[in-house]
Coordinates of C-alpha atoms in Angstrom, one line a residue:
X28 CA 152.2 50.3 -14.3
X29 CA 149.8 52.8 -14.9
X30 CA 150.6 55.0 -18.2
X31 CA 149.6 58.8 -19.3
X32 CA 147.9 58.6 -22.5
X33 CA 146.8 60.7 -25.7
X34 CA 143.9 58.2 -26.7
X35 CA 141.7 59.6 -30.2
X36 CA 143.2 62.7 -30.8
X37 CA 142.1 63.4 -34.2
X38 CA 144.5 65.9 -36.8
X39 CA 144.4 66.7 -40.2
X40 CA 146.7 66.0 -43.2
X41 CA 148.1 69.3 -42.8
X42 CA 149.1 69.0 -38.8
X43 CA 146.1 70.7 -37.2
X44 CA 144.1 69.3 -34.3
X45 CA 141.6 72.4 -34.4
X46 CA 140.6 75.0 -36.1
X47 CA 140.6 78.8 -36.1
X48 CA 138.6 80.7 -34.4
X49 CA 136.9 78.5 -31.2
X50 CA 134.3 79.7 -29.5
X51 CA 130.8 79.2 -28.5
X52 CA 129.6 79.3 -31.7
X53 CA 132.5 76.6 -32.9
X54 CA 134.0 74.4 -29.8
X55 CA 136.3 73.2 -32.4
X56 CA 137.5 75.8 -34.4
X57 CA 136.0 76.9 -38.0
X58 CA 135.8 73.4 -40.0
X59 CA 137.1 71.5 -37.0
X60 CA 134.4 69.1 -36.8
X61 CA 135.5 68.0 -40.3
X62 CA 138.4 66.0 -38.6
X63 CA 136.2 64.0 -36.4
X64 CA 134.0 62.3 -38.6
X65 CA 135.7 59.3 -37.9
X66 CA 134.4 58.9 -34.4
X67 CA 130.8 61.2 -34.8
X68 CA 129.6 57.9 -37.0
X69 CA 130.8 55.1 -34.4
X70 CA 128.4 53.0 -32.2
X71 CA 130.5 54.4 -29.8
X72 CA 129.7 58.0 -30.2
X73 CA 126.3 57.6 -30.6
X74 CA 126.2 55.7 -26.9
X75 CA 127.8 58.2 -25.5
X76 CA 125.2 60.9 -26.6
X77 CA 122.4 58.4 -26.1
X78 CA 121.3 57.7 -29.2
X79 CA 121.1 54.4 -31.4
X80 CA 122.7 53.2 -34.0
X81 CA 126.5 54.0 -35.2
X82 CA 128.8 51.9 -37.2
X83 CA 131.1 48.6 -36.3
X84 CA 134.5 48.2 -37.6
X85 CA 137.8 49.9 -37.1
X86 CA 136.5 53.6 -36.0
X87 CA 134.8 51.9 -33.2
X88 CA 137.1 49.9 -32.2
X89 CA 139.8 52.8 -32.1
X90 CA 136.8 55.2 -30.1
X91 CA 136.1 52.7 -27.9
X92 CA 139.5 52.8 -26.8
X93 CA 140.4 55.8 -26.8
X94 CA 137.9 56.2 -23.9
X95 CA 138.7 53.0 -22.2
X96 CA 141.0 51.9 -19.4
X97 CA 141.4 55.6 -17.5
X98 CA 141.0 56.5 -14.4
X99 CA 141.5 60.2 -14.8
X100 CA 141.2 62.8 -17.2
X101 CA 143.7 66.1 -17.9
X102 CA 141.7 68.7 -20.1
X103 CA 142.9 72.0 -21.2
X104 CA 140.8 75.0 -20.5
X105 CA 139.0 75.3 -23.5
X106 CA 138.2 71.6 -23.5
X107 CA 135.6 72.4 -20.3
X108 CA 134.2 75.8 -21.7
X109 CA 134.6 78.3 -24.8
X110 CA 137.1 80.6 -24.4
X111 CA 137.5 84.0 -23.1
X112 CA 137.2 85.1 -19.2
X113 CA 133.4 84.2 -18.4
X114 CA 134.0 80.3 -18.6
X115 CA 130.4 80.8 -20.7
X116 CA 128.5 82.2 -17.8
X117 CA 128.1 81.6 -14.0
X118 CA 125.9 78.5 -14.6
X119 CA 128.7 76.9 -17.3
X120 CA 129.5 72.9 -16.2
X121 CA 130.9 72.2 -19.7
X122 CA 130.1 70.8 -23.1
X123 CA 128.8 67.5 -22.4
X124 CA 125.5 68.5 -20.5
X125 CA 124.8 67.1 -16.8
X126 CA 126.2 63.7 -17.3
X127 CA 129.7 64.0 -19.0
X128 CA 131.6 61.2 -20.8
X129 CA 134.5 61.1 -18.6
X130 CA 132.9 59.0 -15.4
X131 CA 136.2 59.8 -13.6
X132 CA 138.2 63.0 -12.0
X133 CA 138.4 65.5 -14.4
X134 CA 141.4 67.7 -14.1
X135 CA 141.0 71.0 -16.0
X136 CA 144.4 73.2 -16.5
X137 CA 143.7 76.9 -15.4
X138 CA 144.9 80.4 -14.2
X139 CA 141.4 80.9 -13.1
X140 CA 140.8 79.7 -9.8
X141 CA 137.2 77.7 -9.2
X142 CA 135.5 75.5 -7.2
X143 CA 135.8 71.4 -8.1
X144 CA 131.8 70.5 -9.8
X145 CA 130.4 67.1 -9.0
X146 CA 128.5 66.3 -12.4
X147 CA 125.9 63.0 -12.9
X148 CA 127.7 59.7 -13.9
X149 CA 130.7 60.1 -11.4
X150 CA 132.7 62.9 -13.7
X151 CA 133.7 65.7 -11.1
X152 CA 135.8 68.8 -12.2
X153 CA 139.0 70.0 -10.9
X154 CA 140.2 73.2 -11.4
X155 CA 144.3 73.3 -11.6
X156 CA 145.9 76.2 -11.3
X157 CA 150.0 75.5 -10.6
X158 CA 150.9 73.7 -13.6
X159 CA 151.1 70.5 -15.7
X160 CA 152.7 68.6 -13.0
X161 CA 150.8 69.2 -9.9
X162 CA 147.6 67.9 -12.7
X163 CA 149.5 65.1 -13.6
X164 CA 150.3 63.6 -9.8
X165 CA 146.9 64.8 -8.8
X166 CA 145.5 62.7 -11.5
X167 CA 147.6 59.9 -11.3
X168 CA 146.5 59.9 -7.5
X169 CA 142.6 60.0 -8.3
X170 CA 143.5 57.5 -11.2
X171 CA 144.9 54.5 -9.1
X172 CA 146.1 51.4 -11.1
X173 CA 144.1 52.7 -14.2
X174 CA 145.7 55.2 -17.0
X175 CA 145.8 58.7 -17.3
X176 CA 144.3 60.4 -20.2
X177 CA 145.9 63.6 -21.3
X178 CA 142.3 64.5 -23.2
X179 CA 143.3 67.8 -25.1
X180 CA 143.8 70.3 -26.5
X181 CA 146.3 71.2 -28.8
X182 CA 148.4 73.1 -26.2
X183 CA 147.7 70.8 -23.7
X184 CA 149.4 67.7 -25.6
X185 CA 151.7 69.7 -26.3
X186 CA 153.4 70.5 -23.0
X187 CA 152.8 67.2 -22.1
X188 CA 154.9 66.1 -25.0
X189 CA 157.5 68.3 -24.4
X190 CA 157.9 67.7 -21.2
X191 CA 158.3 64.2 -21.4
X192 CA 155.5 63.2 -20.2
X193 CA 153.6 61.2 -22.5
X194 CA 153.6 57.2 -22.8
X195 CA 151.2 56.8 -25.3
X196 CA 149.6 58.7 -28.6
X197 CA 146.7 57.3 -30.9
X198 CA 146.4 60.2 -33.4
X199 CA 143.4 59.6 -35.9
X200 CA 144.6 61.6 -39.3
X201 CA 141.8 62.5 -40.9
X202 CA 142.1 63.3 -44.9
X203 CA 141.2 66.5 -44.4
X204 CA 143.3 69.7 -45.0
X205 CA 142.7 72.5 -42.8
X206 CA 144.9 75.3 -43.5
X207 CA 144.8 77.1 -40.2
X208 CA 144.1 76.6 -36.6
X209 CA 146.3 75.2 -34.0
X210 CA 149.2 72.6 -35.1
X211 CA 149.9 69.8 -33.4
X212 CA 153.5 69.0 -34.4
X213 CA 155.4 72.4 -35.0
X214 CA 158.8 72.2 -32.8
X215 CA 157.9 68.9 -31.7
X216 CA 160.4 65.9 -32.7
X217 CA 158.6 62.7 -32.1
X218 CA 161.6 60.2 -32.7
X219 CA 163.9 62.5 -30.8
X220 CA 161.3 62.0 -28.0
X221 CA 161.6 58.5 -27.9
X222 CA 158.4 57.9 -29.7
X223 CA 157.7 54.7 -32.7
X224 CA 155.2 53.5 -34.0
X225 CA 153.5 50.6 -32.9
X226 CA 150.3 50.5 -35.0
X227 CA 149.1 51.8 -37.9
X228 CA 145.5 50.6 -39.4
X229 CA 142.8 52.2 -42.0
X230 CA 139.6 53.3 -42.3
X231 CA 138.0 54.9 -44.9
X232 CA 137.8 58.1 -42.9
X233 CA 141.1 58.0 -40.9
X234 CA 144.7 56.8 -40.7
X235 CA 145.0 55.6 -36.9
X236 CA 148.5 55.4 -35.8
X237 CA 149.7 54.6 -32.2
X238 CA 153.2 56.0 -31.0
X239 CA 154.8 54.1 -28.0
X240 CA 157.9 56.0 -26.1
X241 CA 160.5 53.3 -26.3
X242 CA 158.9 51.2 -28.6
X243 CA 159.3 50.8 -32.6
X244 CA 157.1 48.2 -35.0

């Protein structure tokens, strides 16, 4: 059966998945690049920007997967453009360029209604406007017998979470402490949510830890 997953989301030591201050300037928040080092120096990575080069080994593996197997993404506003009200100008199709990563229906959570944008590489964008739910059956719809991806941000896991939602999580703690910006885990009780852990493995620039509802080690 066809899961909704959180696949690479990358946190830091303290509990922040961003940092302060997103914008233009820093799609990530101040510093929050810092917690995806992991995945920037992957084989993977570089692929998917089209260069060469990148490193084998458990990153990879873990950023290869986190993009594999969907068939539709969810993405918060701020995931398709840098906040505030003018989506970053009339002409704005997102952050990846003409040919996004996603190669799939791209569901982005809105109040702002817009127009669904056919991008290179099969990645079109759809504008959601009533709610985590209707994205999730309209996704799950688009997505077939392949997974859903619940892509980020912060927020956006979050009401997943708390809803019930989620299947899977791969978090990617990276040993980095941020201080501020937008926490992942405040008010949120993983166990009491039904959630174990099913994997943990190492790199030298991440913990990687998979949480399964239902499921313990």
């Amino acid at each position: 059966m066809a899961r909704v997953r959180v696949g690479g989301f990358s946190v830091s030591i303290d509990g922040f998945g961003a940092g302060p201050d997103q914008g233009l300037a820093n799609p990530l928040g101040r510093r929050g690049e810092e917690l995806h080092r992991w995945f920037f120096g992957t084989r993977f990575f570089n692929e998917m920007v089209g260069r060469e080069g990148g490193s084998d080994g458990v990153d990879q593996d873990f950023g290869a997967r986190a993009m594999a197997g969907f068939g539709a993404f969810i993405l918060g506003r701020n995931m398709f453009g840098p906040a505030g009200d003018d989506w970053g100008g009339p002409d704005w199709k997102g952050w990846w360029g003409d040919n996004p990563p996603y190669h799939a229906p791209t569901f982005i959570l809105t109040h702002t209604p817009r127009a669904p944008i056919e991008m290179e590489g099969g990645t079109t964008f759809i504008f959601v406007t009533d709610g985590i739910e209707s994205a999730l059956d309209q996704a799950r719809d688009a997505a077939g017998d392949l997974d859903v991806k619940i892509g980020g941000g912060v927020s956006t896991v979050r009401q997943y979470l708390t809803a019930g939602l989620i299947d899977e999580l791969h978090y990617a703690v990276s040993p980095v402490f941020l201080g501020q910006g937008e926490k992942m885990f405040d008010g949120i009780d993983l166990p009491a949510l039904g959630f174990g852990v099913t994997e943990q493995v190492n790199s030298p620039n991440a913990m990687h830890v998979v949480l399964t509802k239902g499921e313990t080690k």
